[in-house]
Amino acid sequence: MPAKIRLQRKGKKGRPFFHIVIADGRAPRDGKLIEKIGTYDPMTNPATIELDFERAMHWVTVGAQPTDTAKAILSYKGVLYKEHLLRGVKKGALTEDKVEILFKEWLAEKEAKIEAKAKGLVDTTREDLKKRLAAEAEVNEARKAEFAKQRADAQAALEAAAAAKAAEAAAAEAAAAPVEEAASKEAPAEEAKEETAE
């Protein structure tokens, strides 16, 4: 059975990370491998792919069969495209110089697309952050206004209670004043009685 280009799972639960490996077609997914040719991290956006291009080209040209995901990765990195162009050289349709020119053009276009995607993601993230900050500022302003209103209501209630207490105290003083006056009128009369008794 020919060699297979496949992914070998590494990483933690919920955080997958893969090695791109060459393995015997009968070997289990995480079993014995022939050679490791790269890594694939799907958790980043865009996905991070490190690939030994020359070794991948070698294995594809000697007939190693990639799995579906490995095929997508090889296509993304241009291995399958270059292998296609090299078949054109074998048939005499292209020259090696033309292959290099075509591949460099394709690679530059691919890198521009990847860079544009990454930049777009950064811009989108910035916009989302600005929107979230603006929404949070609005919520904070609403809370401040509500707090100021509650504070003003509490202050008004305190002032009303203080005014009511002051009025109550004034009323109590006014009620106590005639009693004191009557008591003060009676006191000199009693003193006079005491003096006369002596």
mmCIF file of C-alpha atoms in Angstrom:
data_model
loop_
_atom_site.group_PDB
_atom_site.id
_atom_site.type_symbol
_atom_site.label_atom_id
_atom_site.label_comp_id
_atom_site.label_asym_id
_atom_site.label_seq_id
_atom_site.Cartn_x
_atom_site.Cartn_y
_atom_site.Cartn_z
ATOM 1 C CA MET A 1 0.000 0.000 0.000
ATOM 2 C CA PRO A 2 1.447 3.420 -0.922
ATOM 3 C CA ALA A 3 2.395 6.071 1.614
ATOM 4 C CA LYS A 4 -0.254 8.529 2.707
ATOM 5 C CA ILE A 5 0.056 12.215 3.493
ATOM 6 C CA ARG A 6 -2.188 12.715 6.511
ATOM 7 C CA LEU A 7 -2.710 14.704 9.670
ATOM 8 C CA GLN A 8 -1.635 13.404 13.049
ATOM 9 C CA ARG A 9 -3.590 14.959 15.903
ATOM 10 C CA LYS A 10 -1.734 16.632 18.754
ATOM 11 C CA GLY A 11 -2.754 19.340 21.188
ATOM 12 C CA LYS A 12 -5.222 19.383 24.057
ATOM 13 C CA LYS A 13 -8.926 18.685 24.256
ATOM 14 C CA GLY A 14 -10.751 21.512 22.493
ATOM 15 C CA ARG A 15 -7.420 22.921 21.172
ATOM 16 C CA PRO A 16 -6.481 20.721 18.202
ATOM 17 C CA PHE A 17 -3.069 20.968 16.600
ATOM 18 C CA PHE A 18 -1.897 18.679 13.809
ATOM 19 C CA HIS A 19 1.373 17.415 12.403
ATOM 20 C CA ILE A 20 1.378 16.850 8.648
ATOM 21 C CA VAL A 21 3.050 13.468 8.268
ATOM 22 C CA ILE A 22 3.907 10.770 5.782
ATOM 23 C CA ALA A 23 2.667 7.408 7.074
ATOM 24 C CA ASP A 24 2.020 3.921 5.818
ATOM 25 C CA GLY A 25 -1.557 3.670 4.568
ATOM 26 C CA ARG A 26 -2.261 0.812 7.027
ATOM 27 C CA ALA A 27 -0.972 2.685 10.102
ATOM 28 C CA PRO A 28 -3.501 4.221 12.514
ATOM 29 C CA ARG A 29 -4.028 7.988 12.574
ATOM 30 C CA ASP A 30 -1.675 8.678 15.478
ATOM 31 C CA GLY A 31 0.498 5.623 14.900
ATOM 32 C CA LYS A 32 3.939 5.103 13.384
ATOM 33 C CA LEU A 33 5.013 7.657 10.791
ATOM 34 C CA ILE A 34 7.677 7.800 8.114
ATOM 35 C CA GLU A 35 8.380 11.526 8.156
ATOM 36 C CA LYS A 36 6.941 14.742 9.552
ATOM 37 C CA ILE A 37 6.742 17.457 6.862
ATOM 38 C CA GLY A 38 4.867 20.239 8.640
ATOM 39 C CA THR A 39 2.286 21.478 11.124
ATOM 40 C CA TYR A 40 -1.261 22.780 10.906
ATOM 41 C CA ASP A 41 -2.984 24.938 13.545
ATOM 42 C CA PRO A 42 -6.694 25.404 12.740
ATOM 43 C CA MET A 43 -7.341 27.502 15.871
ATOM 44 C CA THR A 44 -5.836 30.668 14.380
ATOM 45 C CA ASN A 45 -7.604 32.762 11.763
ATOM 46 C CA PRO A 46 -6.403 32.349 9.039
ATOM 47 C CA ALA A 47 -5.085 28.875 9.911
ATOM 48 C CA THR A 48 -1.334 28.623 10.512
ATOM 49 C CA ILE A 49 0.356 26.131 8.188
ATOM 50 C CA GLU A 50 4.084 25.380 8.317
ATOM 51 C CA LEU A 51 5.131 23.050 5.493
ATOM 52 C CA ASP A 52 8.480 21.767 4.220
ATOM 53 C CA PHE A 53 7.667 22.505 0.576
ATOM 54 C CA GLU A 54 10.532 20.472 -0.941
ATOM 55 C CA ARG A 55 9.736 17.314 1.066
ATOM 56 C CA ALA A 56 6.022 17.672 0.309
ATOM 57 C CA MET A 57 6.836 17.995 -3.409
ATOM 58 C CA HIS A 58 9.050 14.900 -3.216
ATOM 59 C CA TRP A 59 6.333 12.780 -1.600
ATOM 60 C CA VAL A 60 3.622 13.968 -3.988
ATOM 61 C CA THR A 61 5.815 13.226 -7.041
ATOM 62 C CA VAL A 62 6.653 9.699 -5.802
ATOM 63 C CA GLY A 63 2.935 8.926 -5.448
ATOM 64 C CA ALA A 64 2.002 9.530 -1.802
ATOM 65 C CA GLN A 65 -1.774 9.886 -1.554
ATOM 66 C CA PRO A 66 -3.036 12.824 0.552
ATOM 67 C CA THR A 67 -6.203 12.580 2.634
ATOM 68 C CA ASP A 68 -8.920 15.172 1.874
ATOM 69 C CA THR A 69 -7.711 17.663 4.500
ATOM 70 C CA ALA A 70 -4.054 17.117 3.619
ATOM 71 C CA LYS A 71 -4.937 17.633 -0.056
ATOM 72 C CA ALA A 72 -6.616 20.946 0.798
ATOM 73 C CA ILE A 73 -3.510 22.021 2.753
ATOM 74 C CA LEU A 74 -1.160 21.022 -0.074
ATOM 75 C CA SER A 75 -3.352 22.889 -2.553
ATOM 76 C CA TYR A 76 -3.412 25.957 -0.277
ATOM 77 C CA LYS A 77 0.390 25.983 -0.079
ATOM 78 C CA GLY A 78 0.799 25.446 -3.852
ATOM 79 C CA VAL A 79 2.356 21.962 -3.785
ATOM 80 C CA LEU A 80 -0.326 20.452 -6.012
ATOM 81 C CA TYR A 81 -0.206 23.408 -8.422
ATOM 82 C CA LYS A 82 3.566 23.128 -8.814
ATOM 83 C CA GLU A 83 3.277 19.357 -9.287
ATOM 84 C CA HIS A 84 0.679 20.023 -12.005
ATOM 85 C CA LEU A 85 3.032 22.485 -13.724
ATOM 86 C CA LEU A 86 5.939 20.008 -13.541
ATOM 87 C CA ARG A 87 3.781 17.380 -15.268
ATOM 88 C CA GLY A 88 3.421 19.938 -18.081
ATOM 89 C CA VAL A 89 7.237 20.103 -18.300
ATOM 90 C CA LYS A 90 7.438 16.294 -18.612
ATOM 91 C CA LYS A 91 4.911 16.409 -21.463
ATOM 92 C CA GLY A 92 6.840 19.207 -23.183
ATOM 93 C CA ALA A 93 4.065 21.802 -22.890
ATOM 94 C CA LEU A 94 6.069 24.085 -20.550
ATOM 95 C CA THR A 95 9.676 24.908 -19.800
ATOM 96 C CA GLU A 96 11.136 24.965 -16.279
ATOM 97 C CA ASP A 97 11.646 28.737 -16.510
ATOM 98 C CA LYS A 98 7.991 29.216 -17.437
ATOM 99 C CA VAL A 99 6.973 26.967 -14.516
ATOM 100 C CA GLU A 100 8.982 29.090 -12.077
ATOM 101 C CA ILE A 101 7.452 32.318 -13.446
ATOM 102 C CA LEU A 102 3.893 30.943 -13.279
ATOM 103 C CA PHE A 103 4.430 29.563 -9.769
ATOM 104 C CA LYS A 104 5.917 32.830 -8.461
ATOM 105 C CA GLU A 105 2.968 34.776 -9.887
ATOM 106 C CA TRP A 106 0.520 32.353 -8.269
ATOM 107 C CA LEU A 107 2.409 32.516 -4.950
ATOM 108 C CA ALA A 108 2.426 36.337 -4.943
ATOM 109 C CA GLU A 109 -1.313 36.416 -5.676
ATOM 110 C CA LYS A 110 -2.000 33.852 -2.923
ATOM 111 C CA GLU A 111 0.072 35.770 -0.355
ATOM 112 C CA ALA A 112 -1.750 38.996 -1.275
ATOM 113 C CA LYS A 113 -5.102 37.258 -0.689
ATOM 114 C CA ILE A 114 -3.959 35.867 2.674
ATOM 115 C CA GLU A 115 -2.601 39.258 3.735
ATOM 116 C CA ALA A 116 -5.835 40.974 2.672
ATOM 117 C CA LYS A 117 -7.863 38.451 4.674
ATOM 118 C CA ALA A 118 -5.680 38.923 7.765
ATOM 119 C CA LYS A 119 -5.898 42.726 7.414
ATOM 120 C CA GLY A 120 -9.667 42.513 6.956
ATOM 121 C CA LEU A 121 -9.931 40.405 10.106
ATOM 122 C CA VAL A 122 -7.845 42.929 12.051
ATOM 123 C CA ASP A 123 -9.994 45.805 10.754
ATOM 124 C CA THR A 124 -13.183 43.912 11.591
ATOM 125 C CA THR A 125 -11.856 43.182 15.070
ATOM 126 C CA ARG A 126 -11.017 46.866 15.552
ATOM 127 C CA GLU A 127 -14.471 47.930 14.377
ATOM 128 C CA ASP A 128 -16.121 45.399 16.685
ATOM 129 C CA LEU A 129 -13.998 46.663 19.572
ATOM 130 C CA LYS A 130 -14.943 50.288 18.820
ATOM 131 C CA LYS A 131 -18.639 49.361 18.666
ATOM 132 C CA ARG A 132 -18.421 47.441 21.943
ATOM 133 C CA LEU A 133 -16.609 50.333 23.633
ATOM 134 C CA ALA A 134 -19.203 52.834 22.347
ATOM 135 C CA ALA A 135 -22.048 50.625 23.584
ATOM 136 C CA GLU A 136 -20.328 50.238 26.937
ATOM 137 C CA ALA A 137 -19.845 54.023 27.179
ATOM 138 C CA GLU A 138 -23.574 54.529 26.492
ATOM 139 C CA VAL A 139 -24.469 52.027 29.207
ATOM 140 C CA ASN A 140 -22.083 53.764 31.615
ATOM 141 C CA GLU A 141 -23.600 57.168 30.826
ATOM 142 C CA ALA A 142 -27.104 55.782 31.384
ATOM 143 C CA ARG A 143 -25.981 54.302 34.714
ATOM 144 C CA LYS A 144 -24.375 57.601 35.747
ATOM 145 C CA ALA A 145 -27.571 59.492 34.858
ATOM 146 C CA GLU A 146 -29.690 56.980 36.798
ATOM 147 C CA PHE A 147 -27.325 57.180 39.764
ATOM 148 C CA ALA A 148 -27.369 61.003 39.680
ATOM 149 C CA LYS A 149 -31.180 60.951 39.570
ATOM 150 C CA GLN A 150 -31.349 58.534 42.508
ATOM 151 C CA ARG A 151 -28.849 60.681 44.406
ATOM 152 C CA ALA A 152 -30.867 63.836 43.725
ATOM 153 C CA ASP A 153 -34.083 62.063 44.816
ATOM 154 C CA ALA A 154 -32.382 60.837 47.992
ATOM 155 C CA GLN A 155 -30.978 64.320 48.680
ATOM 156 C CA ALA A 156 -34.434 65.862 48.182
ATOM 157 C CA ALA A 157 -35.946 63.248 50.512
ATOM 158 C CA LEU A 158 -33.275 64.016 53.141
ATOM 159 C CA GLU A 159 -33.874 67.749 52.830
ATOM 160 C CA ALA A 160 -37.649 67.222 53.120
ATOM 161 C CA ALA A 161 -37.129 65.053 56.208
ATOM 162 C CA ALA A 162 -34.780 67.649 57.718
ATOM 163 C CA ALA A 163 -37.309 70.419 56.996
ATOM 164 C CA ALA A 164 -40.091 68.328 58.544
ATOM 165 C CA LYS A 165 -37.926 67.709 61.634
ATOM 166 C CA ALA A 166 -37.101 71.397 61.878
ATOM 167 C CA ALA A 167 -40.791 72.300 61.594
ATOM 168 C CA GLU A 168 -41.630 69.663 64.193
ATOM 169 C CA ALA A 169 -38.941 71.014 66.519
ATOM 170 C CA ALA A 170 -40.179 74.572 65.980
ATOM 171 C CA ALA A 171 -43.756 73.464 66.723
ATOM 172 C CA ALA A 172 -42.583 71.674 69.882
ATOM 173 C CA GLU A 173 -40.653 74.776 70.966
ATOM 174 C CA ALA A 174 -43.673 76.956 70.300
ATOM 175 C CA ALA A 175 -45.848 74.620 72.356
ATOM 176 C CA ALA A 176 -43.278 74.477 75.183
ATOM 177 C CA ALA A 177 -42.778 78.257 75.309
ATOM 178 C CA PRO A 178 -46.216 79.161 76.882
ATOM 179 C CA VAL A 179 -45.701 76.490 79.535
ATOM 180 C CA GLU A 180 -42.297 77.914 80.428
ATOM 181 C CA GLU A 181 -43.707 81.443 80.571
ATOM 182 C CA ALA A 182 -46.445 80.279 82.926
ATOM 183 C CA ALA A 183 -43.898 78.439 85.014
ATOM 184 C CA SER A 184 -41.624 81.483 85.165
ATOM 185 C CA LYS A 185 -44.575 83.680 86.332
ATOM 186 C CA GLU A 186 -45.396 81.202 89.060
ATOM 187 C CA ALA A 187 -41.807 80.943 90.262
ATOM 188 C CA PRO A 188 -41.452 84.623 91.375
ATOM 189 C CA ALA A 189 -44.760 84.393 93.193
ATOM 190 C CA GLU A 190 -43.535 81.368 95.122
ATOM 191 C CA GLU A 191 -40.259 83.153 95.922
ATOM 192 C CA ALA A 192 -42.213 86.093 97.199
ATOM 193 C CA LYS A 193 -44.277 83.802 99.413
ATOM 194 C CA GLU A 194 -41.142 82.244 100.806
ATOM 195 C CA GLU A 195 -39.667 85.653 101.571
ATOM 196 C CA THR A 196 -42.799 86.764 103.376
ATOM 197 C CA ALA A 197 -42.872 83.563 105.362
ATOM 198 C CA GLU A 198 -39.395 84.234 106.671
#
